[in-house]
Backbone as a chain_set.jsonl record, in Angstrom:
{"seq": "XXXXXXXXXXXXXXXXXXXXXXXXXXXXXXXXXXXXXXXXXXXXXXXXXXXXXXXXXXXXXXXXXXXXXXXXXXXXXXXXXXXXXXXXXXXXXXXXXXXXXXXXXXXXXXXXXXXXXXXXXXXXXXXXXXXXXXXXXXXXXXXXXXXXXXXXXX", "coords": {"N": [[173.995, -77.487, -222.822], [173.836, -77.599, -220.021], [171.173, -78.296, -219.739], [171.163, -80.831, -220.857], [172.838, -82.218, -219.079], [171.324, -81.931, -216.734], [169.046, -83.367, -217.49], [170.153, -85.926, -217.775], [170.891, -86.453, -215.117], [168.375, -86.419, -213.842], [167.175, -88.588, -215.174], [168.827, -90.672, -214.299], [168.195, -90.671, -211.566], [165.499, -91.409, -211.672], [165.707, -93.98, -212.679], [167.099, -95.215, -210.578], [165.192, -94.889, -208.538], [163.122, -96.48, -209.519], [164.375, -98.937, -209.528], [164.621, -99.531, -206.857], [162.354, -100.75, -205.832], [160.836, -103.933, -205.245], [160.799, -106.416, -207.816], [157.998, -107.214, -208.519], [154.505, -108.047, -208.844], [152.17, -105.572, -208.004], [150.602, -105.478, -204.783], [147.981, -104.634, -204.784], [147.196, -105.24, -207.399], [147.391, -108.052, -207.329], [145.392, -108.623, -205.492], [143.186, -107.701, -206.929], [143.298, -109.547, -209.069], [142.733, -111.89, -207.672], [140.138, -111.325, -206.75], [138.749, -111.243, -209.143], [138.966, -113.74, -210.244], [137.881, -116.898, -211.551], [136.454, -119.841, -210.189], [137.819, -122.015, -207.617], [140.477, -121.662, -206.875], [143.001, -121.204, -204.553], [145.506, -120.149, -204.504], [146.271, -117.468, -205.073], [145.131, -116.073, -202.917], [146.526, -117.251, -200.817], [149.092, -116.3, -201.428], [148.631, -113.542, -201.077], [148.169, -113.458, -198.31], [150.716, -114.293, -197.47], [152.355, -112.2, -198.439], [151.3, -110.076, -196.927], [151.864, -111.007, -194.339], [154.668, -110.907, -194.377], [155.058, -108.161, -194.771], [153.925, -107.105, -192.423], [155.698, -108.184, -190.592], [158.025, -106.823, -191.328], [157.268, -104.156, -190.769], [156.927, -104.359, -188.021], [159.56, -104.737, -187.156], [160.685, -102.318, -187.98], [159.549, -100.423, -186.25], [160.058, -101.296, -183.737], [161.676, -100.356, -181.546], [160.729, -97.731, -181.084], [157.945, -97.93, -180.801], [156.92, -100.269, -179.06], [154.536, -101.693, -178.343], [152.826, -101.473, -180.58], [154.503, -102.679, -182.382], [154.454, -105.313, -181.422], [151.782, -105.884, -181.986], [151.876, -105.903, -184.77], [153.505, -108.145, -185.086], [151.784, -110.119, -184.14], [149.865, -109.995, -186.151], [151.456, -110.86, -188.25], [151.777, -113.534, -187.554], [149.068, -114.367, -187.64], [148.401, -113.958, -190.373], [150.254, -115.735, -191.535], [149.377, -118.179, -190.503], [146.835, -118.334, -191.687], [147.58, -118.522, -194.385], [148.935, -120.97, -194.309], [146.856, -122.696, -193.523], [145.15, -122.538, -195.746], [146.832, -123.64, -197.725], [147.203, -126.207, -196.641], [144.596, -127.232, -196.681], [144.101, -127.265, -199.444], [146.151, -128.942, -200.278], [145.556, -131.353, -199.069], [143.616, -132.3, -200.663], [144.92, -132.918, -203.012], [147.553, -133.93, -202.769], [150.279, -135.594, -201.011], [151.591, -133.996, -199.269], [153.096, -133.03, -196.243], [151.873, -131.516, -193.192], [153.856, -130.251, -191.73], [155.791, -129.79, -193.674], [154.424, -128.065, -195.401], [153.966, -125.892, -193.672], [156.6, -125.14, -193.192], [157.375, -124.352, -195.759], [155.681, -122.144, -196.154], [156.701, -120.43, -194.172], [159.297, -120.082, -195.192], [158.752, -118.686, -197.58], [157.519, -116.361, -196.574], [159.664, -115.31, -195.129], [161.499, -114.783, -197.207], [160.04, -112.876, -198.68], [159.884, -110.921, -196.716], [162.553, -110.148, -196.634], [162.72, -108.892, -199.106], [160.971, -106.739, -198.65], [162.491, -105.498, -196.672], [164.781, -104.652, -198.101], [163.54, -102.874, -199.876], [162.461, -100.974, -198.052], [164.845, -100.051, -196.823], [166.196, -98.96, -199.039], [164.404, -96.928, -199.643], [164.778, -95.347, -197.363], [167.432, -94.538, -197.671], [167.212, -93.069, -200.046], [165.109, -91.238, -199.621], [164.9, -90.557, -196.981], [163.031, -91.663, -195.304], [161.397, -94.685, -194.322], [158.959, -95.659, -195.425], [157.019, -93.697, -195.559], [157.132, -91.685, -197.548], [156.711, -93.076, -199.838], [154.408, -93.914, -202.046], [153.548, -96.393, -203.097], [154.505, -98.323, -201.261], [153.211, -97.45, -198.964], [150.573, -97.83, -199.792], [150.47, -100.626, -199.863], [150.658, -101.179, -197.152], [148.213, -100.146, -196.258], [146.412, -101.752, -197.738], [146.989, -104.313, -196.67], [146.156, -103.865, -194.092], [143.417, -103.695, -194.527], [142.92, -106.294, -195.445], [143.568, -107.652, -193.14], [141.379, -107.202, -191.543], [139.639, -109.123, -192.333], [140.444, -111.467, -191.246]], "CA": [[174.798, -78.459, -222.108], [173.29, -77.73, -218.676], [169.913, -79.028, -219.85], [171.508, -82.223, -221.112], [173.34, -82.744, -217.817], [170.178, -82.016, -215.821], [168.218, -84.48, -217.962], [170.849, -87.166, -217.443], [170.793, -86.639, -213.673], [166.984, -86.787, -213.555], [166.975, -89.933, -215.675], [169.501, -91.626, -213.415], [167.42, -90.76, -210.333], [164.273, -92.171, -211.919], [166.113, -95.379, -212.805], [167.395, -95.676, -209.224], [163.932, -94.959, -207.8], [162.396, -97.643, -210.006], [165.119, -100.139, -209.172], [164.58, -99.805, -205.429], [161.189, -101.547, -205.501], [160.939, -105.326, -205.707], [160.272, -106.695, -209.145], [156.84, -108.074, -208.34], [153.205, -107.454, -209.127], [151.706, -104.846, -206.823], [149.632, -106.209, -203.971], [146.669, -104.212, -205.269], [146.903, -106.021, -208.605], [147.17, -109.443, -206.926], [144.067, -108.66, -204.873], [142.234, -107.601, -208.046], [143.306, -110.831, -209.771], [142.019, -112.852, -206.824], [138.715, -110.97, -206.719], [138.142, -111.456, -210.46], [139.21, -115.08, -210.77], [136.766, -117.841, -211.486], [136.872, -121.103, -209.59], [138.155, -122.089, -206.198], [141.921, -121.651, -206.685], [143.361, -120.399, -203.38], [146.925, -119.771, -204.536], [146.41, -115.999, -204.989], [144.839, -115.664, -201.547], [147.675, -117.692, -200.033], [150.164, -115.337, -201.687], [148.262, -112.279, -200.424], [148.443, -113.641, -196.879], [152.165, -114.336, -197.278], [152.875, -110.836, -198.617], [150.899, -109.268, -195.774], [152.634, -111.487, -193.193], [156.023, -110.364, -194.51], [154.999, -106.71, -194.571], [153.697, -106.86, -190.999], [156.963, -108.505, -189.937], [158.955, -105.722, -191.594], [156.806, -102.99, -190.008], [157.221, -104.633, -186.615], [160.993, -104.493, -186.951], [160.987, -100.899, -188.169], [159.069, -99.588, -185.145], [160.268, -102.072, -182.513], [162.212, -99.549, -180.45], [159.944, -96.525, -180.812], [156.57, -98.266, -180.431], [156.937, -101.718, -178.827], [153.197, -102.3, -178.331], [152.393, -101.578, -181.971], [155.371, -103.68, -182.977], [153.901, -106.616, -181.037], [150.54, -106.07, -182.738], [152.282, -106.298, -186.121], [153.973, -109.538, -185.013], [150.591, -110.963, -184.035], [149.293, -110.064, -187.495], [152.344, -111.729, -189.023], [151.403, -114.905, -187.202], [147.714, -114.64, -188.131], [148.475, -114.091, -191.832], [150.986, -116.968, -191.843], [148.489, -119.302, -190.198], [145.807, -118.385, -192.73], [148.224, -119.046, -195.595], [149.197, -122.396, -194.094], [145.575, -123.422, -193.522], [144.706, -122.643, -197.14], [147.699, -124.62, -198.409], [146.934, -127.54, -196.091], [143.303, -127.703, -197.184], [144.201, -127.589, -200.87], [147.087, -130.061, -200.435], [144.913, -132.596, -198.653], [142.814, -132.752, -201.788], [145.672, -133.27, -204.214], [148.909, -134.462, -202.604], [150.628, -136.175, -199.716], [152.482, -133.043, -198.608], [152.833, -133.006, -194.804], [151.573, -130.226, -192.566], [155.143, -129.656, -191.364], [156.436, -129.319, -194.918], [153.668, -126.899, -195.865], [154.254, -124.795, -192.742], [157.979, -124.723, -193.445], [157.384, -123.637, -197.032], [155.051, -120.84, -195.908], [157.685, -119.636, -193.435], [160.381, -119.737, -196.119], [158.267, -117.656, -198.498], [157.334, -115.124, -195.799], [161.003, -114.817, -194.826], [162.058, -114.208, -198.439], [159.296, -111.644, -198.957], [160.325, -109.962, -195.7], [163.846, -109.64, -197.093], [162.442, -107.938, -200.193], [160.445, -105.523, -198.017], [163.629, -104.873, -195.989], [165.566, -103.955, -199.118], [162.721, -101.759, -200.352], [162.417, -99.951, -196.994], [166.181, -99.466, -196.661], [166.446, -98.098, -200.198], [163.599, -95.722, -199.434], [165.424, -94.529, -196.337], [168.63, -93.943, -198.269], [166.858, -92.13, -201.107], [164.09, -90.263, -199.259], [164.968, -90.213, -195.563], [162.006, -92.378, -194.542], [161.273, -96.061, -194.79], [157.796, -95.888, -196.279], [156.087, -92.571, -195.524], [157.171, -90.916, -198.795], [156.571, -94.011, -200.954], [152.978, -94.199, -202.188], [153.327, -97.824, -203.32], [154.729, -99.011, -199.983], [152.118, -97.022, -198.09], [149.376, -98.499, -200.295], [150.51, -102.023, -199.432], [150.337, -101.173, -195.72], [146.768, -99.942, -196.14], [145.736, -102.947, -198.244], [147.129, -105.402, -195.698], [145.277, -103.524, -192.986], [142.066, -104.076, -194.924], [142.872, -107.763, -195.474], [143.617, -108.097, -191.738], [140.02, -107.126, -190.997], [138.904, -110.32, -192.744], [140.989, -112.647, -190.561]], "C": [[174.242, -78.692, -220.707], [171.986, -78.527, -218.695], [170.172, -80.51, -220.061], [171.989, -82.897, -219.83], [172.192, -82.921, -216.814], [169.265, -83.172, -216.204], [168.848, -85.819, -217.614], [170.754, -87.472, -215.953], [169.385, -87.081, -213.292], [166.686, -88.206, -214.013], [167.624, -90.956, -214.758], [168.76, -91.766, -212.093], [166.141, -91.566, -210.543], [164.58, -93.653, -212.081], [166.405, -95.959, -211.432], [166.107, -95.843, -208.441], [163.123, -96.176, -208.226], [163.087, -98.923, -209.555], [165.0, -100.484, -207.692], [163.408, -100.692, -205.028], [161.387, -102.969, -205.99], [160.285, -105.489, -207.075], [159.13, -107.703, -209.015], [155.575, -107.325, -208.715], [152.747, -106.754, -207.851], [150.665, -105.67, -206.078], [148.207, -105.872, -204.406], [146.262, -105.033, -206.488], [146.644, -107.487, -208.274], [145.789, -109.588, -206.304], [142.988, -108.564, -205.948], [142.149, -108.92, -208.815], [142.529, -111.88, -208.976], [140.52, -112.591, -206.865], [138.015, -111.299, -208.035], [138.356, -112.86, -211.018], [137.937, -115.919, -210.693], [137.293, -119.128, -210.873], [137.297, -120.939, -208.143], [139.661, -122.084, -205.925], [142.288, -120.699, -205.553], [144.798, -119.895, -203.421], [147.127, -118.26, -204.439], [146.163, -115.519, -203.566], [145.974, -116.083, -200.609], [148.824, -116.708, -200.187], [149.876, -113.99, -201.027], [148.557, -112.369, -198.93], [149.947, -113.654, -196.599], [152.782, -112.948, -197.436], [152.544, -109.982, -197.402], [151.636, -109.71, -194.512], [154.038, -110.887, -193.215], [156.047, -108.861, -194.257], [154.8, -106.372, -193.094], [154.98, -107.137, -190.197], [157.961, -107.36, -190.11], [158.561, -104.481, -190.8], [157.11, -103.156, -188.521], [158.673, -104.323, -186.287], [161.326, -103.007, -187.035], [160.605, -100.041, -186.958], [159.301, -100.218, -183.77], [160.728, -101.219, -181.33], [161.314, -98.374, -180.086], [158.527, -96.833, -180.339], [156.44, -99.774, -180.213], [155.554, -102.376, -178.827], [152.664, -102.482, -179.746], [153.227, -102.621, -182.706], [154.863, -105.089, -182.661], [152.602, -106.908, -181.774], [150.851, -106.499, -184.175], [152.793, -107.748, -186.134], [152.799, -110.502, -184.901], [149.902, -111.091, -185.398], [150.149, -110.934, -188.419], [151.962, -113.177, -188.808], [150.03, -115.267, -187.771], [147.703, -114.832, -189.652], [149.17, -115.398, -192.224], [150.118, -118.193, -191.59], [147.401, -119.447, -191.258], [146.382, -118.968, -194.016], [148.454, -120.547, -195.467], [147.898, -123.203, -194.136], [145.028, -123.576, -194.937], [145.515, -123.689, -197.897], [147.42, -126.036, -197.934], [145.618, -128.078, -196.636], [143.361, -128.043, -198.668], [145.134, -128.771, -201.105], [146.43, -131.379, -200.058], [144.035, -133.162, -199.761], [143.661, -133.336, -202.915], [147.056, -133.874, -204.001], [149.1, -135.06, -201.222], [151.554, -135.262, -198.926], [152.111, -132.932, -197.128], [152.56, -131.59, -194.31], [152.872, -129.511, -192.216], [155.842, -129.062, -192.581], [155.741, -128.061, -195.434], [153.978, -125.699, -194.978], [155.655, -124.251, -192.947], [158.084, -123.918, -194.738], [156.786, -122.246, -196.877], [156.043, -119.925, -195.202], [158.831, -119.19, -194.332], [159.965, -118.608, -197.064], [158.113, -116.326, -197.773], [158.692, -114.502, -195.478], [161.638, -114.159, -196.047], [161.355, -112.902, -198.797], [159.674, -110.547, -197.971], [161.662, -109.338, -196.096], [163.66, -108.629, -198.22], [161.865, -106.637, -199.641], [161.555, -104.773, -197.28], [164.457, -104.057, -196.969], [164.826, -102.723, -199.617], [162.717, -100.626, -199.325], [163.776, -99.275, -196.818], [166.542, -98.552, -197.828], [165.644, -96.811, -200.103], [164.277, -94.786, -198.444], [166.653, -93.812, -196.904], [168.285, -92.856, -199.281], [165.975, -90.978, -200.628], [164.128, -89.828, -197.794], [163.866, -90.815, -194.719], [161.818, -93.759, -195.16], [160.09, -96.273, -195.733], [156.861, -94.689, -196.401], [156.019, -91.816, -196.853], [157.0, -91.789, -200.039], [155.105, -94.435, -201.048], [152.692, -95.687, -202.359], [153.472, -98.625, -202.022], [153.565, -98.703, -199.038], [150.81, -97.694, -198.501], [149.331, -99.956, -199.848], [150.192, -102.136, -197.941], [148.828, -101.054, -195.53], [146.003, -101.187, -196.606], [145.823, -104.11, -197.258], [146.297, -105.131, -194.449], [143.835, -103.903, -193.278], [141.911, -105.599, -194.939], [142.851, -108.304, -194.046], [142.226, -108.096, -191.101], [139.195, -108.365, -191.337], [139.39, -111.578, -192.02], [140.11, -113.067, -189.4]], "O": [[174.177, -79.831, -220.244], [171.721, -79.326, -217.797], [169.47, -81.35, -219.499], [171.59, -84.023, -219.532], [172.108, -83.943, -216.132], [168.764, -83.881, -215.331], [168.15, -86.746, -217.203], [170.556, -88.624, -215.567], [169.218, -88.014, -212.506], [166.009, -88.951, -213.305], [167.032, -91.997, -214.471], [168.696, -92.865, -211.542], [165.747, -92.332, -209.663], [163.788, -94.495, -211.659], [166.001, -97.085, -211.144], [165.94, -96.843, -207.744], [162.506, -96.834, -207.389], [162.413, -99.902, -209.232], [165.256, -101.626, -207.309], [163.462, -101.331, -203.976], [162.023, -103.197, -207.019], [159.341, -104.78, -207.424], [159.273, -108.878, -209.353], [155.589, -106.105, -208.881], [152.916, -107.28, -206.751], [149.938, -106.462, -206.678], [147.33, -106.737, -204.395], [145.116, -105.469, -206.595], [145.766, -108.105, -208.875], [145.091, -110.57, -206.561], [141.984, -109.273, -205.882], [141.058, -109.362, -209.173], [141.762, -112.659, -209.543], [139.725, -113.521, -207.0], [136.821, -111.6, -208.044], [137.967, -113.137, -212.153], [137.049, -115.67, -209.878], [138.468, -119.457, -211.034], [137.151, -119.876, -207.54], [140.079, -122.47, -204.833], [141.929, -119.522, -205.588], [145.259, -119.274, -202.463], [148.067, -117.813, -203.784], [146.889, -114.663, -203.06], [146.336, -115.332, -199.703], [149.458, -116.324, -199.204], [150.782, -113.365, -200.476], [149.135, -111.447, -198.354], [150.398, -113.091, -195.602], [153.643, -112.563, -196.645], [153.397, -109.249, -196.901], [152.0, -108.867, -193.692], [154.535, -110.416, -192.192], [156.956, -108.351, -193.602], [155.437, -105.456, -192.574], [155.3, -106.418, -189.251], [158.653, -106.976, -189.167], [159.423, -103.821, -190.219], [157.503, -102.203, -187.85], [158.972, -103.716, -185.259], [162.14, -102.498, -186.265], [161.266, -99.043, -186.673], [158.796, -99.724, -182.762], [160.206, -101.364, -180.225], [161.156, -98.057, -178.907], [157.964, -96.071, -179.553], [155.914, -100.482, -181.072], [155.422, -103.516, -179.274], [152.111, -103.533, -180.071], [152.714, -103.356, -183.55], [154.844, -105.955, -183.536], [152.344, -108.052, -182.147], [150.167, -107.359, -184.73], [152.54, -108.488, -187.085], [152.816, -111.579, -185.497], [149.416, -112.164, -185.755], [149.622, -111.655, -189.267], [151.839, -113.95, -189.758], [149.852, -116.353, -188.323], [147.07, -115.759, -190.158], [148.724, -116.089, -193.14], [150.126, -119.137, -192.379], [147.084, -120.561, -191.677], [145.752, -119.806, -194.66], [148.198, -121.304, -196.404], [147.858, -124.281, -194.729], [144.5, -124.632, -195.286], [144.959, -124.519, -198.617], [147.401, -126.967, -198.739], [145.532, -129.247, -197.01], [142.735, -129.008, -199.105], [144.924, -129.533, -202.049], [146.718, -132.412, -200.663], [143.748, -134.358, -199.789], [143.176, -134.159, -203.691], [147.684, -134.297, -204.972], [148.202, -135.033, -200.381], [152.232, -135.718, -198.005], [150.938, -132.757, -196.796], [152.963, -130.606, -194.93], [152.976, -128.296, -192.387], [156.41, -127.972, -192.519], [156.398, -127.108, -195.854], [154.226, -124.604, -195.483], [155.873, -123.041, -192.884], [158.801, -122.919, -194.797], [157.324, -121.275, -197.41], [156.206, -118.769, -195.592], [159.286, -118.05, -194.243], [160.74, -117.685, -197.314], [158.523, -115.284, -198.285], [158.843, -113.283, -195.551], [162.249, -113.096, -195.933], [162.008, -111.929, -199.175], [159.774, -109.378, -198.345], [161.873, -108.14, -195.91], [164.366, -107.622, -198.277], [162.223, -105.554, -200.105], [161.561, -103.542, -197.264], [164.795, -102.905, -196.697], [165.418, -101.654, -199.763], [162.939, -99.466, -199.67], [163.845, -98.054, -196.679], [167.129, -97.488, -197.627], [166.138, -95.734, -200.439], [164.341, -93.577, -198.664], [166.875, -92.629, -196.641], [168.977, -91.842, -199.37], [166.067, -89.869, -201.154], [163.475, -88.858, -197.41], [163.769, -90.512, -193.53], [162.048, -93.967, -196.352], [160.209, -96.987, -196.729], [155.991, -94.677, -197.273], [154.945, -91.355, -197.24], [157.128, -91.303, -201.163], [154.623, -95.218, -200.23], [151.703, -96.192, -201.827], [152.656, -99.499, -201.728], [153.013, -99.599, -198.4], [150.023, -98.087, -197.64], [148.267, -100.463, -199.492], [149.531, -103.083, -197.517], [148.238, -101.781, -194.73], [145.061, -101.624, -195.946], [144.837, -104.812, -197.038], [145.792, -106.062, -193.821], [143.114, -104.372, -192.396], [140.891, -106.127, -194.497], [142.188, -109.305, -193.772], [141.943, -108.906, -190.218], [138.173, -108.626, -190.703], [138.796, -112.645, -192.175], [140.418, -114.042, -188.714]]}, "num_chains": 1, "name": "protein.A"}
């Protein structure tokens, strides 16, 4: 009976741990898809920039009080990633549609804001479950490292 109860508790914790992460493809996998694609489609790279912009925004908020200078650096990266995403969308839109620069920029901001909300939920769930926002979460930590590598290409 104790083994059954222990198994049920462990199963419920694993379900909760899995549910805390956004239901999206890992950033590592998106980067791999982009690297292995054929052709000039920029949609994956645009998405990578948007994910990294949102992550940098979330990190900036998390450390704002304890490390204001680093927080500002993350905000600058948020801006740089967002601009790169917008420039890619603008260049591809000019080839195929009449979408305005303002509309594209607004759409990029909307996506980054929504992704930021998903990172917020993920970080808060981590804090509730593990006592830290991202330090004990290998997937979250991996995304931070990957975005740091992508930032070097800006």
